[in-house]
Amino acid sequence: MKVFISGFGTVGQGTMETLIVKAMDIERITGDKVIITGVTDSKSYAVKDDGVCNFSVLGSKSMSGKVGPDMKDGKSTVDIMKMVDFDTLIEASPTNVETGGEGLVNIKWALENGKNVITVNKGPLALEFQELMSLAKEKGCILKFEGSVGGAMPIINLCNDALAGQKIKSIQGIFNGTCNFILSRMDSGLPFDQALKEAQQLGYAETDPTNDVEGYDSASKVVILANSVFGINAKFKDVNVTGITSITSEAISLAKEHGMVIRLIGEVSKNKLEVSPRLIPKGHPLSISGSLNTALINTDLAGPVTVSGRGAGRKETASAILSDLIAIMLAQKKE
Amino acid sequence: MLVNADIYVKDVPGQLVAALDPMSVLNANIIGVVHSREQVISGRIAVNLTFDIDPERIDKLKEIWKEKDVIVVRIDSAIDLRSIVFMIIGDINAVTIEELMIAATEKVDIQSKNIRIYSNSSGRNTCMISISVKTQEELDALDDFISKGCEERGYTYIRGVE
Ligand SMILES: NC(=O)c1ccc[n+]([C@@H]2O[C@H](COP(=O)([O-])OP(=O)(O)OC[C@H]3O[C@@H](n4cnc5c(N)ncnc54)[C@H](OP(=O)(O)O)[C@@H]3O)[C@@H](O)[C@H]2O)c1
């Protein structure tokens, strides 16, 4: 299986490292090897039909910030993809929920040209989920996106495979670890601004935290779940979003007095797409503290099923990409 | 109206039937009768009754029971009230919240409410409200009403999870 990685930051590099470490397991499970034939970041690229040298690419990125000596110089990722042979695109460039960014262009080009796609980039899915799925179907390719919701928390495959046949009535979840970290720190008495600063210092929140704290990141995940689990043709603009910036210290202490905490909850059901701060009784599965993601899946037969895991991180997100990649390799082996 | 009552009847044959007799006269519908033989106090046994009755006939029932020497310990509505606890954050004060509550009362039959407002020097005040209503439909309607009301006024609405 030849793979092209678009975006070589935390997730892109984590994916390459994981593919090196797990090479023998992948071969044992699938009977096939993974060869990375192309890598791009914002400025540079590396391509080779029989596989780039993974160690040189990783070394070069850490030493010089570039994946190799070749510069993009105005070339797009599509231009680079055209230069090399590959079967599956791993799309790990920055999320843009307004336009879909270059990631959307890359995914469309890959599918139109018969390549499978694994994306952790949420923008393209939040904007054009159904269109991309139809395109993949039409071209006989596989589009997978487990890491786009909840990082290492296996929610999409859990709903669509392990819980197959059951009616999923609703999913309520903590889909943004940064907000959960901030709200948990506010539980210990820190005001919002200070809790945010701490999250930034610890690397949980970005310099511009808008996407997280205004609830947009959680909303993209709600859209992906609505489409992939509930079959609703929902777009980002269909989600009712309230972030956590207006939560006061008084609200946190009042909740505490009543044995509750405030958490930012994404909710998906046939008639509700919402992200909003909610009052959660202590001890409830959604009352967790820290940066974990958690989802409560309400099913008709199994009742409530709770899944929890690390919503972000280098190895964690790479683990979701690895499981998607193995699924694609096994599916293609059967054909 | 669904009513639940704890009564004590004399532990002699025919007394329980005598206590239930007025039900048919008053057109009440008995739903459940639980009598505890082990709970005999001064020669009387405890009986728990659940029945559906026109609320205006409850006083008459009590009168008949008194005549028949049936002791009523407790009688009240058996309807489980549904409660919602939520917070509103924003440029709010006692007057704005009261206005919102009056408007809510026009939509749903509020059984009880408890409001606490906390001021903050930044002008973003926090209010915690708990409200009880009789049915899930009323609860959903109230939730919808408060949610829209807050959105129109630029307040943050924080409710619980079911
Ligand atoms: N981090 C996580 O744990 C996590 C979890 C789930 C999903 N995701 C999603 O995964 C994606 C990547 O996240 P990340 O944390 O790895 O971000 P990151 O560390 O900021 O890395 C982004 C990478 O994309 C590159 N890039 C920027 N514009 C590009 C373009 N036009 N074409 C190709 N590459 C481009 C950047 O290049 P330079 O290196 O030259 O700047 C960088 O290598 C995002 O969409 C994010 O939402 C991340």
Coordinates of C-alpha atoms in Angstrom, one line a residue, chain A residues 9-313:
Chain A
G9 CA 3.0 18.6 11.8
T10 CA 2.1 16.8 15.0
V11 CA -0.2 14.3 13.3
G12 CA 1.7 13.8 10.1
Q13 CA 5.0 13.1 11.9
G14 CA 3.2 11.0 14.5
T15 CA 1.7 8.9 11.7
M16 CA 5.1 8.3 10.0
E17 CA 6.6 7.3 13.4
T18 CA 3.7 5.0 14.1
L19 CA 4.0 3.4 10.6
I20 CA 7.7 2.7 11.3
V21 CA 7.1 1.2 14.8
K22 CA 4.1 -0.8 13.7
A23 CA 5.5 -2.0 10.3
M24 CA 5.7 -5.7 11.4
D25 CA 2.2 -5.7 13.0
I26 CA 0.7 -4.2 9.8
E27 CA 2.3 -6.8 7.7
R28 CA 1.2 -9.6 10.0
I29 CA -2.4 -8.4 10.0
T30 CA -2.7 -7.4 6.3
G31 CA 0.0 -9.4 4.6
D32 CA 1.1 -6.1 3.0
K33 CA 3.7 -3.4 3.6
V34 CA 3.1 0.4 3.9
I35 CA 5.4 2.5 1.7
I36 CA 5.2 6.3 2.1
T37 CA 5.9 7.7 -1.4
G38 CA 5.0 11.4 -0.8
V39 CA 5.0 13.9 2.1
T40 CA 4.2 17.7 2.0
D41 CA 4.1 20.4 4.6
S42 CA 3.3 24.1 3.9
K43 CA 6.6 24.9 2.1
S44 CA 8.4 21.7 1.2
Y45 CA 7.8 18.2 -0.2
A46 CA 9.5 14.8 -0.6
V47 CA 8.4 12.2 -3.2
K48 CA 9.8 8.9 -4.4
D49 CA 7.9 6.2 -6.2
D50 CA 9.6 3.3 -4.3
G51 CA 9.3 5.1 -1.0
V52 CA 10.9 8.1 0.7
C53 CA 13.4 7.4 3.4
N54 CA 11.2 7.9 6.5
F55 CA 14.1 8.6 8.8
S56 CA 15.6 11.3 6.5
V57 CA 12.2 13.0 6.3
L58 CA 11.7 13.0 10.0
G59 CA 15.2 14.1 10.6
S60 CA 15.0 16.9 8.1
K61 CA 11.7 18.1 9.5
S62 CA 13.1 18.3 13.0
M63 CA 16.4 19.9 12.0
S64 CA 15.3 22.4 9.3
G65 CA 11.5 22.5 9.5
K66 CA 11.3 21.1 6.0
V67 CA 10.6 17.6 4.9
G68 CA 13.5 17.6 2.4
P69 CA 15.4 19.9 0.0
D70 CA 12.6 20.3 -2.5
M71 CA 10.5 23.5 -2.0
K72 CA 6.9 23.8 -3.1
D73 CA 7.6 27.3 -4.6
G74 CA 3.9 28.0 -5.5
K75 CA 3.1 24.3 -6.3
S76 CA 0.0 23.0 -4.6
T77 CA -0.3 19.7 -2.8
V78 CA -2.3 18.4 -5.8
D79 CA 0.7 19.3 -8.0
I80 CA 2.9 17.3 -5.7
M81 CA 0.5 14.4 -5.6
K82 CA 0.5 14.3 -9.4
M83 CA 4.3 13.7 -9.3
V84 CA 4.1 10.3 -7.6
D85 CA 2.3 7.0 -7.5
F86 CA 0.2 6.2 -4.4
D87 CA -3.0 4.4 -3.3
T88 CA -4.1 6.3 -0.1
L89 CA -3.9 9.9 0.9
I90 CA -3.5 10.7 4.6
E91 CA -4.9 14.3 4.9
A92 CA -3.4 15.9 8.0
S93 CA -3.1 19.6 7.0
P94 CA -4.8 22.3 9.1
T95 CA -8.6 22.4 9.5
N96 CA -10.5 25.2 7.9
V97 CA -14.3 25.0 8.6
E98 CA -15.1 28.1 6.5
T99 CA -13.8 27.0 3.1
G100 CA -12.4 23.5 3.7
G101 CA -9.0 24.8 2.8
E102 CA -6.5 23.0 0.7
G103 CA -7.5 19.8 2.5
L104 CA -10.8 19.8 0.7
V105 CA -9.1 20.3 -2.7
N106 CA -6.7 17.5 -1.9
I107 CA -9.4 15.0 -0.9
K108 CA -11.5 15.7 -3.9
W109 CA -8.6 15.3 -6.3
A110 CA -7.5 12.1 -4.6
L111 CA -11.0 10.5 -4.8
E112 CA -11.5 11.7 -8.4
N113 CA -8.3 9.9 -9.2
G114 CA -9.3 6.7 -7.5
K115 CA -7.2 7.0 -4.4
N116 CA -8.5 6.1 -0.9
V117 CA -8.5 8.9 1.7
I118 CA -8.0 8.9 5.4
T119 CA -8.6 12.4 6.9
V120 CA -8.2 13.8 10.4
N121 CA -8.8 17.3 8.9
K122 CA -12.3 18.0 9.9
G123 CA -13.0 21.0 7.6
P124 CA -13.8 19.1 4.4
L125 CA -16.1 16.7 6.3
A126 CA -17.9 19.4 8.1
L127 CA -18.6 21.2 4.9
E128 CA -19.1 18.5 2.2
F129 CA -19.5 15.1 3.9
Q130 CA -22.2 13.7 1.7
E131 CA -20.6 15.0 -1.5
L132 CA -17.3 13.4 -0.6
M133 CA -18.9 10.1 0.4
S134 CA -20.8 9.9 -2.9
L135 CA -17.6 10.7 -4.8
A136 CA -15.7 8.0 -3.0
K137 CA -18.6 5.5 -3.8
E138 CA -18.7 6.6 -7.4
K139 CA -15.0 6.1 -7.8
G140 CA -14.9 2.8 -5.8
C141 CA -12.6 4.2 -3.2
I142 CA -12.7 4.2 0.6
L143 CA -12.9 7.5 2.6
K144 CA -12.2 7.0 6.4
F145 CA -12.1 9.6 9.1
E146 CA -12.0 7.9 12.6
G147 CA -9.3 10.4 13.9
S148 CA -11.4 13.4 13.0
V149 CA -13.7 12.9 16.0
G150 CA -12.2 12.3 19.4
G151 CA -8.7 11.4 18.3
A152 CA -7.9 8.0 19.8
M153 CA -11.5 7.6 21.1
P154 CA -12.9 5.0 18.6
I155 CA -16.4 6.4 18.3
I156 CA -17.2 6.2 14.6
N157 CA -16.2 2.6 14.1
L158 CA -17.8 1.7 17.5
C159 CA -21.2 3.1 16.3
N160 CA -21.0 1.8 12.8
D161 CA -19.4 -1.6 13.3
A162 CA -19.5 -2.8 16.9
L163 CA -23.0 -1.3 17.5
A164 CA -24.2 -2.2 14.0
G165 CA -27.9 -3.0 13.8
Q166 CA -28.9 -1.0 16.9
K167 CA -30.8 2.2 16.7
I168 CA -28.6 4.9 18.1
K169 CA -31.0 7.4 19.6
S170 CA -28.5 10.1 20.6
I171 CA -24.8 10.8 21.2
Q172 CA -23.8 13.3 23.8
G173 CA -20.1 13.9 24.3
I174 CA -17.2 16.0 25.3
F175 CA -15.4 16.4 22.0
N176 CA -12.9 19.1 22.8
G177 CA -10.2 18.4 25.3
T178 CA -9.1 22.0 25.5
C179 CA -12.5 23.2 26.7
N180 CA -12.8 20.3 29.2
F181 CA -9.3 21.2 30.6
I182 CA -10.3 24.8 31.0
L183 CA -13.6 24.0 32.7
S184 CA -11.9 21.5 35.0
R185 CA -9.4 24.1 36.0
M186 CA -12.3 26.6 36.6
D187 CA -13.8 23.9 38.9
S188 CA -10.7 24.4 41.1
G189 CA -11.3 28.1 41.3
L190 CA -9.4 29.6 38.4
P191 CA -11.1 32.3 36.4
F192 CA -11.6 31.6 32.6
D193 CA -8.8 33.8 31.4
Q194 CA -6.2 32.2 33.7
A195 CA -7.4 28.7 32.9
L196 CA -7.1 29.4 29.2
K197 CA -3.6 30.8 29.8
E198 CA -2.6 27.6 31.6
A199 CA -4.1 25.5 28.8
Q200 CA -1.9 27.5 26.3
Q201 CA 1.2 27.1 28.4
L202 CA 0.7 23.3 28.6
G203 CA 0.2 23.1 24.8
Y204 CA -3.5 22.1 25.0
A205 CA -4.8 25.4 23.5
E206 CA -3.5 27.1 20.4
T207 CA -2.3 30.8 20.4
D208 CA -5.6 31.6 18.8
P209 CA -8.0 29.5 20.9
T210 CA -11.2 30.7 19.1
N211 CA -12.0 27.4 17.4
D212 CA -11.9 25.5 20.7
V213 CA -13.5 27.9 23.1
E214 CA -16.2 29.2 20.8
G215 CA -17.3 25.5 20.3
Y216 CA -16.5 25.4 16.5
D217 CA -14.2 22.4 16.8
S218 CA -16.8 20.5 18.7
A219 CA -19.4 21.6 16.2
S220 CA -17.4 20.1 13.3
K221 CA -17.3 16.8 15.2
V222 CA -21.1 17.0 15.7
V223 CA -21.5 17.4 11.9
I224 CA -19.3 14.4 11.2
L225 CA -21.2 12.2 13.6
A226 CA -24.6 13.5 12.3
N227 CA -23.6 12.5 8.8
S228 CA -21.7 9.3 9.5
V229 CA -23.7 7.7 12.3
F230 CA -27.2 9.3 11.8
G231 CA -27.2 9.7 8.0
I232 CA -28.3 13.3 8.3
N233 CA -27.1 15.5 5.5
A234 CA -25.9 18.2 8.0
K235 CA -23.5 21.0 7.5
F236 CA -21.5 23.1 9.9
K237 CA -24.0 25.9 9.7
D238 CA -26.8 23.6 10.9
V239 CA -25.3 23.2 14.4
N240 CA -26.5 25.5 17.2
V241 CA -23.2 26.5 18.9
T242 CA -22.5 28.2 22.2
G243 CA -18.9 28.2 23.5
I244 CA -17.5 28.5 27.0
T245 CA -16.2 32.1 26.9
S246 CA -19.2 33.5 28.9
I247 CA -19.0 31.0 31.7
T248 CA -18.4 32.9 35.0
S249 CA -16.7 31.7 38.1
E250 CA -20.0 32.3 39.9
A251 CA -21.7 29.8 37.5
I252 CA -19.0 27.2 38.3
S253 CA -19.4 27.7 42.1
L254 CA -23.2 27.7 41.9
A255 CA -23.1 24.4 40.0
K256 CA -20.6 23.0 42.5
E257 CA -23.0 23.9 45.4
H258 CA -25.6 21.8 43.7
G259 CA -23.3 18.8 43.2
M260 CA -22.8 19.6 39.5
V261 CA -20.1 20.7 37.0
I262 CA -20.3 22.6 33.7
R263 CA -19.1 20.8 30.6
L264 CA -19.2 21.7 26.9
I265 CA -21.3 19.0 25.4
G266 CA -21.9 18.2 21.8
E267 CA -25.3 16.5 21.2
V268 CA -26.4 14.7 18.1
S269 CA -29.8 13.1 17.5
K270 CA -32.3 13.0 14.6
N271 CA -33.7 16.4 15.7
K272 CA -30.9 18.1 17.6
L273 CA -27.4 19.3 16.5
E274 CA -26.0 21.3 19.3
V275 CA -22.9 22.3 21.1
S276 CA -23.5 24.1 24.4
P277 CA -22.3 24.3 28.0
R278 CA -24.5 22.0 30.2
L279 CA -24.9 21.3 33.9
I280 CA -23.7 17.7 34.6
P281 CA -24.3 16.0 37.9
K282 CA -21.0 14.8 39.5
G283 CA -20.5 11.1 38.9
H284 CA -22.3 11.2 35.5
P285 CA -20.1 9.8 32.7
L286 CA -19.9 13.3 31.1
S287 CA -18.7 15.0 34.3
I288 CA -15.0 13.9 33.7
S289 CA -12.2 16.3 34.4
G290 CA -9.0 16.9 32.4
S291 CA -8.4 16.8 28.7
L292 CA -10.0 13.5 27.8
N293 CA -12.9 13.1 25.3
T294 CA -15.9 11.1 26.3
A295 CA -19.1 10.1 24.5
L296 CA -22.3 8.7 25.8
I297 CA -24.1 6.7 23.0
N298 CA -27.8 6.0 23.7
T299 CA -28.8 2.8 21.9
D300 CA -32.1 0.9 21.8
L301 CA -30.8 -2.5 22.7
A302 CA -27.5 -2.0 24.7
G303 CA -28.8 1.1 26.5
P304 CA -26.2 3.8 27.2
V305 CA -22.6 2.9 26.1
T306 CA -19.8 5.2 27.2
V307 CA -16.5 5.5 25.4
S308 CA -13.6 7.6 26.5
G309 CA -10.1 8.4 25.2
R310 CA -7.5 10.9 24.4
G311 CA -9.0 13.4 22.0
A312 CA -5.7 14.6 20.6
G313 CA -2.0 14.0 20.5

